[in-house]
Coordinates of C-alpha atoms in Angstrom, one line a residue:
M1 CA -6.6 -7.2 -25.4
Q2 CA -5.5 -10.5 -24.9
K3 CA -6.7 -11.6 -28.3
N4 CA -4.8 -9.2 -29.9
K5 CA -1.7 -10.3 -27.9
L6 CA -2.3 -13.9 -28.7
R7 CA -2.6 -13.1 -32.4
A8 CA 1.1 -11.5 -32.2
V9 CA 2.1 -14.7 -30.7
K10 CA 0.9 -16.7 -33.5
S11 CA 2.1 -14.2 -36.1
C12 CA 5.8 -14.3 -34.8
A13 CA 5.4 -18.0 -35.9
E14 CA 4.1 -17.5 -39.1
E15 CA 6.3 -14.6 -40.2
R16 CA 9.6 -16.0 -39.0
S17 CA 11.0 -13.0 -38.1
A18 CA 12.2 -10.6 -35.1
A19 CA 9.2 -8.7 -33.5
R20 CA 8.8 -6.5 -30.7
R21 CA 5.7 -5.4 -28.6
R22 CA 6.0 -2.6 -26.5
A23 CA 3.3 -3.3 -23.7
Y24 CA 3.1 -0.8 -21.0
A25 CA 1.6 -0.8 -17.2
G26 CA -1.5 -2.1 -16.6
I27 CA -2.4 -3.6 -20.0
G28 CA -2.8 -7.0 -18.4
R29 CA 0.5 -8.6 -19.6
A30 CA 1.2 -10.2 -16.3
R31 CA -2.2 -12.1 -16.2
L32 CA -1.8 -13.1 -19.5
R33 CA 1.3 -14.8 -18.9
Q34 CA 0.1 -16.6 -15.9
N35 CA -2.8 -18.0 -18.0
L36 CA -0.4 -19.3 -20.8
Y37 CA 1.7 -21.0 -18.2
H38 CA -1.1 -22.5 -16.1
Y39 CA -2.6 -23.6 -19.5
Y40 CA 0.4 -25.4 -20.5
K41 CA 0.7 -26.7 -17.1
A42 CA -2.8 -28.2 -16.8
S43 CA -2.3 -29.8 -20.4
V44 CA -0.2 -32.2 -18.9
S45 CA -1.7 -35.1 -17.2
D46 CA 1.2 -36.5 -15.6
P47 CA 2.1 -34.4 -12.4
E48 CA 6.0 -35.4 -12.7
E49 CA 6.0 -33.7 -16.1
R50 CA 4.8 -30.5 -14.9
H51 CA 7.7 -28.3 -15.2
P52 CA 8.2 -24.7 -16.4
T53 CA 11.2 -25.8 -18.6
R54 CA 9.1 -29.0 -20.0
E55 CA 8.5 -29.4 -23.9
Y56 CA 4.9 -29.9 -24.7
S57 CA 3.5 -31.5 -27.9
G58 CA 0.6 -30.6 -30.1
H59 CA -1.4 -33.4 -28.7
Y60 CA -1.4 -32.3 -25.2
L61 CA -2.2 -28.6 -26.1
Y62 CA -5.1 -29.7 -28.4
K63 CA -6.9 -31.6 -25.6
R64 CA -8.6 -28.4 -24.3
R65 CA -10.1 -25.4 -25.9
S66 CA -9.1 -22.6 -24.5
P67 CA -8.7 -18.7 -25.4
V68 CA -5.0 -19.5 -26.0
Q69 CA -6.1 -22.4 -28.2
K70 CA -8.8 -20.4 -29.9
A71 CA -6.4 -17.6 -30.4
C72 CA -3.6 -19.4 -32.1
G73 CA -5.1 -22.5 -33.6
D74 CA -3.5 -25.9 -33.6
I75 CA -0.1 -25.8 -32.3
T76 CA 2.0 -28.3 -33.6
Y77 CA 5.4 -27.7 -32.4
P78 CA 7.0 -28.3 -29.0
V79 CA 6.7 -25.3 -26.5
N80 CA 9.6 -24.6 -23.7
F81 CA 8.4 -22.7 -20.7
G82 CA 10.9 -21.3 -17.9
T83 CA 12.9 -18.3 -16.9
F84 CA 16.5 -17.5 -18.4
H85 CA 18.2 -19.2 -15.4
S86 CA 16.2 -22.4 -15.6
V87 CA 16.4 -22.8 -19.5
F88 CA 20.1 -22.2 -19.9
Y89 CA 20.8 -24.4 -16.8
Q90 CA 18.9 -27.2 -18.8
I91 CA 21.3 -26.5 -21.8
L92 CA 24.3 -26.9 -19.4
K93 CA 23.1 -30.1 -18.1
Q94 CA 22.0 -31.7 -21.5
S95 CA 25.2 -30.8 -22.8
G96 CA 27.1 -32.8 -20.8
Y97 CA 28.0 -30.2 -18.2
Q98 CA 28.4 -32.4 -15.2
K99 CA 30.6 -30.1 -12.9
T100 CA 28.3 -29.9 -10.3
D101 CA 24.3 -30.5 -9.6
H102 CA 24.4 -28.1 -6.5
I103 CA 23.7 -24.4 -6.9
L104 CA 24.7 -22.3 -4.1
T105 CA 22.0 -20.4 -2.4
G106 CA 21.8 -16.9 -1.0
S107 CA 22.6 -18.0 2.7
E108 CA 25.1 -20.4 1.3
K109 CA 27.0 -17.6 -0.7
K110 CA 27.3 -15.5 2.2
N111 CA 28.7 -18.4 4.2
F112 CA 30.8 -19.4 1.7
I113 CA 32.5 -15.4 1.2
F114 CA 32.8 -14.7 4.5
P115 CA 36.0 -16.6 5.3
I116 CA 37.4 -14.9 2.1
L117 CA 36.6 -11.4 3.3
T118 CA 37.8 -12.3 6.6
Q119 CA 41.2 -13.0 5.6
L120 CA 41.5 -10.2 3.4
Y121 CA 40.5 -7.7 5.8
K122 CA 42.9 -9.2 8.6
E123 CA 45.7 -8.6 5.7
K124 CA 44.6 -5.3 4.5
A125 CA 42.0 -3.5 6.7
S126 CA 40.5 -3.3 9.8
T127 CA 38.0 -6.2 10.8
D128 CA 35.7 -3.5 12.3
L129 CA 34.6 -2.7 8.7
L130 CA 33.7 -6.3 8.0
T131 CA 29.9 -6.8 8.8
S132 CA 27.0 -8.8 7.2
E133 CA 26.2 -6.1 5.1
T134 CA 29.9 -6.2 3.6
A135 CA 29.3 -9.7 2.6
L136 CA 26.3 -8.9 0.7
Q137 CA 27.7 -5.9 -0.8
F138 CA 30.4 -8.0 -2.4
L139 CA 28.1 -10.6 -3.5
S140 CA 26.0 -8.3 -5.2
A141 CA 29.0 -6.8 -6.9
I142 CA 30.1 -10.3 -8.1
S143 CA 26.7 -11.0 -9.4
Y144 CA 26.6 -7.9 -11.3
Y145 CA 30.0 -8.4 -13.1
K146 CA 28.8 -11.9 -14.0
N147 CA 25.6 -10.8 -15.8
T148 CA 27.3 -7.7 -17.7
G149 CA 31.0 -8.7 -17.8
E150 CA 31.5 -4.8 -16.8
P151 CA 33.8 -5.0 -13.6
K152 CA 34.2 -1.3 -13.0
Q153 CA 30.7 -0.8 -12.8
A154 CA 30.2 -3.7 -10.7
Q155 CA 32.5 -1.9 -8.2
I156 CA 30.0 1.0 -8.1
L157 CA 27.8 -1.2 -5.9
L158 CA 30.6 -1.1 -3.2
D159 CA 31.3 1.5 -0.7
A160 CA 34.6 3.7 -1.6
N161 CA 36.8 1.8 1.2
Q162 CA 35.6 -1.8 -0.5
R163 CA 36.6 -1.0 -3.9
P164 CA 40.4 -1.7 -3.9
F165 CA 39.6 -5.3 -2.5
F166 CA 36.9 -6.2 -5.3
E167 CA 39.6 -7.9 -8.1
A168 CA 40.9 -10.0 -5.0
V169 CA 37.7 -11.1 -3.4
L170 CA 36.0 -12.1 -7.0
A171 CA 39.3 -14.2 -7.9
A172 CA 39.5 -15.7 -4.5
Y173 CA 35.7 -16.4 -4.7
E174 CA 35.7 -18.2 -8.2
Q175 CA 39.2 -20.0 -7.3
R176 CA 37.1 -21.7 -4.1
R177 CA 33.9 -21.8 -5.9
K178 CA 35.7 -24.3 -8.8
K179 CA 37.6 -26.1 -6.2
A180 CA 34.7 -27.1 -4.3
L181 CA 32.9 -28.0 -7.7
L182 CA 30.0 -25.6 -6.9
L183 CA 27.6 -23.1 -9.0
D184 CA 26.2 -20.0 -7.8
F185 CA 22.7 -18.6 -9.4
D186 CA 24.8 -16.4 -12.0
D187 CA 26.7 -19.1 -13.2
M188 CA 24.0 -20.6 -15.1
L189 CA 24.2 -17.4 -17.5
F190 CA 28.0 -17.3 -17.3
E191 CA 28.8 -20.9 -18.0
C192 CA 26.0 -21.1 -20.7
Y193 CA 27.5 -18.4 -22.8
H194 CA 30.9 -19.7 -22.6
L195 CA 29.7 -23.5 -23.7
L196 CA 27.9 -22.0 -26.6
T197 CA 30.5 -19.5 -27.8
E198 CA 33.3 -22.0 -27.3
D199 CA 31.3 -25.4 -28.8
G200 CA 29.9 -24.6 -32.3
Q201 CA 28.2 -28.0 -32.3
I202 CA 26.3 -27.4 -29.2
L203 CA 25.2 -24.0 -30.2
S204 CA 24.1 -25.4 -33.5
K205 CA 21.8 -27.9 -31.7
W206 CA 20.2 -25.7 -29.4
Q207 CA 19.8 -23.0 -32.4
K208 CA 17.6 -26.0 -34.1
Q209 CA 16.0 -26.8 -30.8
F210 CA 14.5 -23.4 -30.3
S211 CA 12.7 -22.4 -34.0
Y212 CA 11.1 -19.5 -32.4
I213 CA 11.8 -17.4 -29.2
L214 CA 9.2 -15.5 -27.2
I215 CA 10.7 -13.1 -24.2
D216 CA 8.4 -11.3 -21.9
E217 CA 9.7 -8.6 -19.6
F218 CA 12.4 -7.6 -22.1
Q219 CA 13.0 -4.4 -20.2
D220 CA 14.5 -6.6 -17.6
I221 CA 17.0 -8.4 -19.7
N222 CA 20.8 -8.1 -18.8
Q223 CA 23.6 -7.9 -21.3
R224 CA 24.8 -11.6 -20.6
Q225 CA 21.0 -13.0 -21.3
Y226 CA 20.9 -11.2 -24.4
D227 CA 24.2 -12.1 -25.8
I228 CA 22.9 -15.8 -25.1
V229 CA 19.5 -15.2 -27.0
K230 CA 21.0 -13.5 -29.8
L231 CA 23.2 -16.5 -30.1
L232 CA 20.2 -19.2 -29.9
A233 CA 18.0 -17.1 -32.2
L234 CA 20.6 -17.4 -35.4
P235 CA 20.5 -17.8 -38.0
E236 CA 16.4 -17.4 -38.5
N237 CA 16.2 -14.9 -35.8
N238 CA 12.6 -15.8 -35.2
L239 CA 12.3 -13.6 -32.0
F240 CA 9.3 -11.9 -30.3
V241 CA 9.8 -9.8 -27.3
V242 CA 7.4 -8.2 -25.0
G243 CA 8.5 -5.3 -22.7
D244 CA 8.3 -1.6 -21.2
D245 CA 11.4 0.4 -20.9
D246 CA 9.4 2.5 -18.3
Q247 CA 9.2 -0.6 -15.9
S248 CA 13.2 -1.3 -15.8
I249 CA 13.7 -1.2 -12.2
Y250 CA 16.8 -4.0 -12.0
G251 CA 19.6 -2.3 -12.7
F252 CA 21.3 -3.9 -9.5
R253 CA 21.2 -7.2 -11.7
G254 CA 22.6 -5.5 -14.7
S255 CA 19.5 -5.1 -16.5
K256 CA 19.7 -2.1 -19.1
P257 CA 16.4 -0.4 -20.7
E258 CA 19.0 0.8 -23.4
L259 CA 18.8 -2.9 -24.7
M260 CA 15.4 -2.3 -26.2
K261 CA 16.5 0.3 -28.4
D262 CA 19.4 -1.7 -29.4
F263 CA 16.9 -4.4 -30.3
L264 CA 16.0 -2.0 -33.5
H265 CA 19.7 -1.9 -34.5
N266 CA 20.1 -5.3 -34.3
Y267 CA 17.1 -6.1 -35.7
P268 CA 16.5 -3.5 -38.4
D269 CA 13.6 -5.3 -40.1
C270 CA 11.3 -6.0 -36.8
K271 CA 7.8 -4.9 -36.5
Q272 CA 6.8 -3.0 -33.7
V273 CA 3.3 -3.1 -32.1
L274 CA 2.3 -0.6 -29.3
L275 CA -0.2 -1.5 -26.4
D276 CA -1.2 1.7 -25.2
I277 CA -4.6 0.9 -23.4
N278 CA -4.4 0.7 -19.6
Y279 CA -7.0 -1.5 -18.4
R280 CA -6.1 -1.3 -14.4
S281 CA -6.2 2.0 -13.2
V282 CA -8.7 5.1 -13.2
P283 CA -7.6 7.9 -15.4
Q284 CA -6.3 10.0 -12.7
I285 CA -3.8 7.5 -11.7
V286 CA -2.7 6.9 -15.2
E287 CA -2.2 10.7 -15.5
A288 CA -0.3 11.0 -12.4
S289 CA 2.0 8.3 -13.1
Q290 CA 2.7 9.7 -16.8
K291 CA 3.6 13.0 -15.4
V292 CA 6.1 11.2 -13.0
I293 CA 7.8 9.0 -15.7
Q294 CA 7.6 11.6 -18.6
Q295 CA 10.6 13.3 -16.6
N296 CA 13.0 10.7 -17.7
K297 CA 14.7 11.6 -20.9
N298 CA 16.2 8.3 -22.0
R299 CA 12.9 6.4 -23.0
F300 CA 10.6 5.8 -25.7
S301 CA 8.0 8.6 -26.0
K302 CA 4.5 7.3 -25.3
E303 CA 0.9 8.2 -24.1
L304 CA -1.3 5.6 -22.3
R305 CA -4.9 5.8 -22.4
A306 CA -7.2 4.6 -19.4
V307 CA -10.3 2.7 -19.9
N308 CA -11.2 1.8 -16.2
T309 CA -14.8 3.4 -15.8
R310 CA -15.5 1.9 -12.6
I311 CA -15.1 5.5 -11.2
E312 CA -16.3 8.9 -12.7
D313 CA -13.8 11.1 -13.7
L314 CA -12.5 13.1 -10.6
G315 CA -9.8 15.6 -10.3
N316 CA -6.8 15.4 -7.9
E317 CA -6.5 16.9 -4.7
K318 CA -3.5 18.1 -2.4
K319 CA -3.7 17.5 1.5
E320 CA -1.6 19.1 3.8
S321 CA -0.4 17.6 7.2
G322 CA -3.1 18.0 9.9
K323 CA -6.0 18.5 7.3
S324 CA -5.6 15.3 5.7
D325 CA -7.3 11.8 6.0
C326 CA -4.1 10.4 4.7
G327 CA -5.4 9.6 1.2
K328 CA -9.1 8.9 2.0
P329 CA -10.6 8.6 -1.5
E330 CA -13.5 11.4 -0.9
E331 CA -15.8 12.4 -3.7
S332 CA -13.2 14.9 -5.2
S333 CA -10.0 12.8 -4.9
R334 CA -8.5 9.7 -6.4
V335 CA -4.6 10.7 -6.3
T336 CA -3.5 12.4 -2.9
L337 CA -0.4 13.9 -1.8
C338 CA 0.2 14.2 1.8
Y339 CA 3.1 15.7 3.6
F340 CA 4.2 15.4 7.6
Q341 CA 7.0 16.7 9.7
E342 CA 8.1 13.3 11.2
Q343 CA 8.2 9.9 9.9
E344 CA 6.4 8.9 12.9
E345 CA 3.5 10.9 12.1
Q346 CA 3.2 9.9 8.7
Y347 CA 3.2 6.3 9.7
Q348 CA 0.3 6.6 12.2
A349 CA -1.7 8.6 9.7
I350 CA -1.5 6.1 7.2
A351 CA -2.0 3.3 9.8
K352 CA -5.1 5.1 10.9
Q353 CA -6.5 4.9 7.6
L354 CA -5.7 1.3 7.4
K355 CA -7.5 0.7 10.6
K356 CA -10.6 2.3 8.7
E357 CA -10.2 -0.2 5.9
A358 CA -10.1 -3.1 8.3
E359 CA -13.3 -2.1 9.9
T360 CA -14.8 -2.2 6.4
G361 CA -13.6 -5.4 5.2
N362 CA -11.4 -3.9 2.6
L363 CA -7.9 -4.4 3.9
E364 CA -7.0 -7.0 1.8
Q365 CA -7.4 -4.8 -1.2
C366 CA -4.9 -2.3 0.3
A367 CA -1.3 -2.3 0.0
V368 CA 1.6 0.1 1.4
L369 CA 4.8 -0.1 -0.8
F370 CA 8.3 0.7 0.3
R371 CA 11.4 1.7 -1.5
T372 CA 13.6 -0.4 1.2
N373 CA 13.2 -3.5 3.5
S374 CA 14.3 -1.5 6.6
L375 CA 11.4 1.1 6.0
L376 CA 8.9 -1.6 5.3
Q377 CA 9.7 -3.1 8.6
S378 CA 9.7 0.2 10.5
F379 CA 6.1 0.6 9.2
A380 CA 5.2 -3.2 9.9
L381 CA 6.3 -2.5 13.7
V382 CA 3.7 0.3 13.9
L383 CA 1.0 -1.7 12.6
K384 CA 2.2 -4.7 15.1
R385 CA 1.7 -2.2 18.2
L386 CA -1.8 -1.2 16.9
G387 CA -3.1 -4.5 16.3
I388 CA -3.7 -3.9 12.5
P389 CA -3.0 -7.2 10.7
Y390 CA -0.4 -7.4 7.6
V391 CA 1.2 -9.7 5.5
M392 CA 5.0 -9.2 4.2
K393 CA 5.6 -10.3 1.0
E394 CA 9.5 -10.3 1.8
K395 CA 11.4 -11.3 4.9
G396 CA 14.8 -9.3 4.3
T397 CA 16.9 -9.1 7.4
C398 CA 15.7 -8.3 10.5
V399 CA 15.6 -4.2 11.1
Y400 CA 17.0 -5.1 14.6
D401 CA 19.9 -7.0 13.3
H402 CA 21.2 -3.7 11.8
F403 CA 24.8 -3.2 13.6
I404 CA 23.6 0.2 15.0
A405 CA 20.8 -1.6 16.6
K406 CA 23.2 -4.3 18.1
D407 CA 25.4 -1.6 19.3
V408 CA 22.7 0.3 21.1
R409 CA 21.4 -2.9 22.7
D410 CA 25.0 -3.9 23.6
Y411 CA 25.4 -0.7 25.4
L412 CA 22.4 -1.1 27.4
L413 CA 22.8 -4.4 28.2
L414 CA 26.3 -3.9 29.5
S415 CA 24.7 -0.8 31.9
K416 CA 22.3 -3.8 33.2
G417 CA 25.1 -5.8 34.4
D418 CA 25.6 -8.1 31.4
R419 CA 29.6 -7.9 31.0
S420 CA 29.9 -10.6 28.4
R421 CA 33.4 -10.2 26.9
S422 CA 32.0 -10.9 23.3
R423 CA 29.4 -8.0 24.0
F424 CA 32.2 -5.6 25.5
L425 CA 34.0 -6.3 22.5
C426 CA 31.4 -5.1 20.2
V427 CA 31.3 -1.3 21.4
M428 CA 34.4 -1.0 23.8
N429 CA 36.0 1.2 21.0
K430 CA 32.8 3.1 19.9
P431 CA 34.1 5.7 20.4
S432 CA 37.7 4.7 20.7
R433 CA 39.1 4.1 23.9
Y434 CA 42.1 2.3 22.7
I435 CA 41.2 -0.9 24.6
S436 CA 42.8 -4.1 23.2
R437 CA 41.3 -7.7 23.1
E438 CA 44.6 -8.9 25.3
A439 CA 43.4 -6.7 28.2
L440 CA 40.2 -9.1 28.4
E441 CA 41.2 -12.3 29.7
D442 CA 37.8 -13.8 31.2
E443 CA 34.6 -14.5 29.6
D444 CA 33.1 -12.0 31.9
V445 CA 34.6 -8.6 31.9
D446 CA 35.7 -6.8 35.2
L447 CA 36.4 -3.2 34.3
E448 CA 38.7 -3.2 37.5
K449 CA 40.8 -6.2 36.2
V450 CA 41.0 -4.2 32.9
R451 CA 42.6 -1.5 34.6
A452 CA 44.7 -3.5 36.5
F453 CA 46.1 -5.0 33.6
Y454 CA 46.9 -1.9 31.9
R455 CA 48.7 -0.7 35.2
S456 CA 51.2 -3.7 35.5
F457 CA 51.7 -4.4 31.6
A458 CA 51.2 -1.6 29.5
P459 CA 53.7 1.6 29.1
M460 CA 53.0 4.7 30.6
E461 CA 51.7 6.5 27.4
R462 CA 48.9 3.9 26.8
Q463 CA 48.1 4.0 30.5
K464 CA 47.2 8.0 30.4
L465 CA 45.5 7.0 27.1
V466 CA 43.5 4.0 28.2
L467 CA 42.9 4.6 32.1
P468 CA 40.9 7.7 32.0
R469 CA 38.7 6.5 29.4
L470 CA 37.9 3.3 31.4
L471 CA 36.8 5.3 34.6
K472 CA 34.8 7.5 32.1
L473 CA 33.1 4.4 30.6
E474 CA 32.1 3.1 34.2
E475 CA 30.7 6.2 35.1
Q476 CA 28.8 6.4 31.6
L477 CA 27.4 2.8 32.1
K478 CA 26.1 3.5 35.8
H479 CA 24.4 6.6 34.8
L480 CA 22.7 4.9 31.5
S481 CA 21.5 2.3 33.6
L482 CA 19.1 4.7 35.4
L483 CA 17.5 5.7 32.2
S484 CA 14.4 4.7 30.2
P485 CA 15.2 3.2 26.9
Y486 CA 14.3 6.5 24.7
L487 CA 16.5 8.6 27.2
G488 CA 19.3 5.9 27.2
L489 CA 19.5 5.8 23.3
Q490 CA 20.2 9.6 23.3
Y491 CA 22.5 9.5 26.0
I492 CA 24.5 6.7 24.1
R493 CA 24.6 9.0 21.0
K494 CA 25.6 12.3 22.9
G495 CA 26.6 11.5 26.2
I496 CA 28.7 8.7 25.4
G497 CA 29.9 9.5 21.9
Y498 CA 28.3 7.0 19.8
E499 CA 27.0 9.5 17.1
E500 CA 30.5 11.1 17.0
Y501 CA 31.9 7.7 16.1
L502 CA 29.4 6.9 13.4
Y503 CA 30.7 10.4 12.0
K504 CA 34.3 9.3 12.1
K505 CA 33.0 5.9 10.6
A506 CA 31.3 7.5 7.7
A507 CA 34.5 9.3 6.7
A508 CA 35.4 6.3 4.4
N509 CA 31.9 5.5 3.8
P510 CA 30.1 9.1 3.2
E511 CA 27.1 8.0 1.5
K512 CA 26.0 5.8 4.5
L513 CA 26.0 8.8 7.2
Q514 CA 22.3 9.7 6.2
E515 CA 21.0 6.5 6.4
W516 CA 22.8 5.9 9.8
M517 CA 21.4 9.1 11.3
E518 CA 17.9 8.2 10.1
F519 CA 18.4 4.8 11.7
L520 CA 18.8 6.3 15.1
E521 CA 15.8 8.4 14.6
F522 CA 13.9 5.4 13.9
L523 CA 15.4 3.5 16.9
G524 CA 14.2 6.5 19.0
S525 CA 10.8 6.7 17.8
E526 CA 10.4 2.6 18.7
A527 CA 12.4 3.2 22.1
K528 CA 9.4 5.8 23.2
H529 CA 6.9 3.2 23.5
F530 CA 8.5 1.0 26.1
T531 CA 8.9 2.0 29.9
T532 CA 11.8 -0.5 30.6
C533 CA 14.8 -2.0 28.3
E534 CA 13.5 -5.5 29.2
K535 CA 10.1 -4.8 27.6
W536 CA 11.8 -3.6 24.7
F537 CA 13.9 -6.4 23.9
T538 CA 11.5 -8.7 24.5
Y539 CA 9.3 -6.9 21.7
Q540 CA 12.6 -7.2 19.3
E541 CA 12.8 -10.7 19.9
L542 CA 9.1 -11.4 19.3
F543 CA 9.2 -9.6 15.9
R544 CA 12.6 -11.2 14.8
R545 CA 10.8 -14.5 15.5
E546 CA 7.7 -13.5 13.3
L547 CA 10.1 -12.3 10.8
T548 CA 11.8 -15.5 10.4
K549 CA 8.8 -17.9 10.7
G550 CA 6.8 -15.7 8.2
S551 CA 4.1 -16.6 10.8
Q552 CA 1.5 -14.1 9.4
K553 CA 2.0 -15.4 6.1
E554 CA 2.2 -19.1 7.1
K555 CA -0.9 -18.6 9.0
K556 CA -2.7 -16.9 6.0
L557 CA -4.1 -14.0 7.8
L558 CA -5.7 -11.4 5.7
G559 CA -4.2 -8.1 6.1
V560 CA -2.7 -5.1 4.3
C561 CA 0.1 -6.3 2.0
L562 CA 3.5 -4.9 2.9
M563 CA 6.3 -4.8 0.2
T564 CA 9.1 -3.3 -1.5
A565 CA 8.4 -1.5 -4.9
H566 CA 10.8 -4.0 -6.3
A567 CA 8.5 -6.6 -5.5
S568 CA 5.4 -5.0 -6.6
K569 CA 5.9 -5.2 -10.2
G570 CA 3.3 -7.3 -11.7
L571 CA 0.8 -6.9 -8.8
E572 CA -2.4 -4.8 -8.6
F573 CA -4.4 -3.4 -5.6
E574 CA -7.6 -1.3 -5.2
R575 CA -5.7 1.1 -2.9
V576 CA -2.0 1.9 -2.9
W577 CA 0.1 4.0 -0.5
I578 CA 3.6 5.1 -1.4
P579 CA 5.3 6.6 2.2
D580 CA 8.8 8.2 2.2
V581 CA 8.6 10.1 -1.2
N582 CA 11.5 12.0 -0.3
E583 CA 15.1 13.0 -1.7
G584 CA 17.4 10.2 -0.6
I585 CA 14.8 7.7 -0.8
Y586 CA 13.5 8.5 -4.4
P587 CA 15.8 8.7 -5.6
H588 CA 17.7 6.4 -3.4
G589 CA 21.2 7.8 -2.0
R590 CA 22.8 11.1 -1.4
M591 CA 24.4 11.9 -4.8
P592 CA 22.8 9.6 -7.4
D593 CA 23.9 10.0 -11.2
E594 CA 21.6 10.7 -14.2
K595 CA 21.2 6.9 -15.0
T596 CA 20.2 6.2 -11.3
V597 CA 18.1 9.4 -10.8
E598 CA 16.1 7.7 -14.3
E599 CA 16.0 4.2 -13.0
E600 CA 14.5 5.8 -9.4
C601 CA 12.1 7.6 -11.4
R602 CA 11.1 4.4 -13.1
M603 CA 10.8 2.4 -9.4
L604 CA 8.3 5.3 -8.3
Y605 CA 6.2 4.9 -11.5
V606 CA 5.9 1.2 -11.1
A607 CA 4.6 1.7 -7.5
M608 CA 2.3 4.4 -8.8
T609 CA 0.7 2.2 -11.2
R610 CA -0.1 -0.8 -9.0
A611 CA -2.9 1.3 -8.0
K612 CA -6.5 0.6 -9.4
E613 CA -8.9 3.1 -7.8
A614 CA -7.0 5.1 -5.1
L615 CA -3.3 6.1 -4.9
T616 CA -1.8 8.1 -2.0
L617 CA 1.9 9.5 -1.8
T618 CA 3.3 10.8 1.4
C619 CA 6.7 12.7 1.9
I620 CA 8.2 14.2 5.2
T621 CA 9.1 17.8 5.6
G622 CA 11.3 17.3 8.8
T623 CA 12.0 20.0 11.3
K624 CA 13.8 23.2 11.0
E625 CA 17.3 21.7 12.5
R626 CA 16.8 18.9 10.1
P627 CA 14.7 19.7 7.2
K628 CA 13.7 17.0 4.5
L629 CA 13.2 18.0 0.8
P630 CA 10.1 15.9 -0.8
S631 CA 11.5 13.9 -3.8
R632 CA 12.0 16.0 -7.0
F633 CA 9.7 13.7 -9.0
L634 CA 6.8 15.4 -7.2
N635 CA 7.9 18.9 -8.5
V636 CA 5.5 18.2 -11.4
F637 CA 2.4 18.3 -9.4
Y638 CA 3.2 21.1 -6.9
P639 CA 6.5 22.7 -7.6
S640 CA 6.1 26.0 -5.8
D641 CA 5.0 24.0 -2.5
F642 CA 8.2 22.4 -2.3
S643 CA 10.9 25.3 -1.6
L644 CA 11.2 24.7 2.0

């Protein structure tokens, strides 16, 4: 396999023409890429010269005979390794682009944009709508625009109430960034493209510098990257690209699988080579994943062949909740589907199986893949309680930092006597009680003083609105103080009216309502495990510290690997679980369009093809009051079973 691919690398240089290699899941592309990189890196004797974008001469490459060297022969031209961003940034720097040497990190960008949003929301909207998540959404939209040049498509990443502000936020962000002489990650592409299109001499120099261009993971390329590559490849067009349109899962970054088809139109004389042998997975997993991805219409038609003969050819088997060992690879099954009534039941079943794997010493060969980081952390909390070791590949924002978790915590702490002004401000109008900040003079809130303020200074109509609600709030907090964490949460939802507040808030943000309701359910399942609020809060803080420090990863503890489907791309594991394969998760969102549905299908396909020997898919049916639908992508297996 690798020899064939290496010959293709050599032929690209020899034939001096565009070529495209369609390489599908499990063919060993990632391993080959790593081998190539590490070979070139090891060929440089000086550690200071070991850089992914460093050029290496044929003298270095000839020193060691390797599979790469044997396949390609004596390479006599320089090689430049790097990501799009690193290579294009080097072009900027070496071409005299000296505006800045500092690239804004993710956290720096968030801090950078927050003052802009604060000012804008003060002028045009309620500051209650401004959260940390709001900043991240605007940054994602700005990033999408810089990578694609499509402002209308970028706004789709925003909530309906945020879209009118996008152009103003973008203009203010760029103005402030340029004034401060800063670049963000996407400017490496944005500025490089404008440099090459505006300066013909610089473009000609770099066209001569790169005689041949090889691009791996071509399905992840975005429009801006493709435009730069086309410029650099002229006039010889010595392009060699490798990709699988079925693994294009970075649409939020602007990647387009359609660009693979555009390649055929842009380079009609290109030669195509099909790599259709899967070396990773057993035939059952290959067959199941093919059934899923074949539901997509906008794709190249292809069939994969599995050559993994480590396990005999066994059939697939369906397992029902209560009768399943959640995917245990028995003598009759390598691909298993389990469904459960509740999420907690689902997670407990997976954890039970992982505990068995831990007893046999196979836990490091297992992975659980999630659609979102919040679901990942929810499961990590289950494993933590059961003492099952795990490794989280992504830290992300702590699930307890979600605004709903913070609001619940504030209510519980207020009921326990913590009446700090900042805490009271966060929830005093959730639901609306018409309380103003002016009534809160002290750092510690005294409700009697607040009532006295309205009696003395507020008009009678305002008094009639506020005073009864203040009295009711005081009674609610007294009652809340007597309840356990779980009962307290339910009282906050129904008795105090927090759930009603979320429904009203979702009027401007309807796509978020389902997510918020599910998060409340998650908090409820967590609260059941604690007898007092103090114990629950201590547990939350310990988990937050663990997540921040990455303690399990830093200590190099062996355990099951937890990651999102996005992060799993290019990796492989003996056994894989994919939980929450439900509508609203796969595909993500309440009303996805056709393009989104196809990318979500590719997401599930990527997750499924990480498994080598055993794959378990699980989904939730819900209750009669709140039923949940299994993902539409599962209908190809057992369509009659999902008419709930």
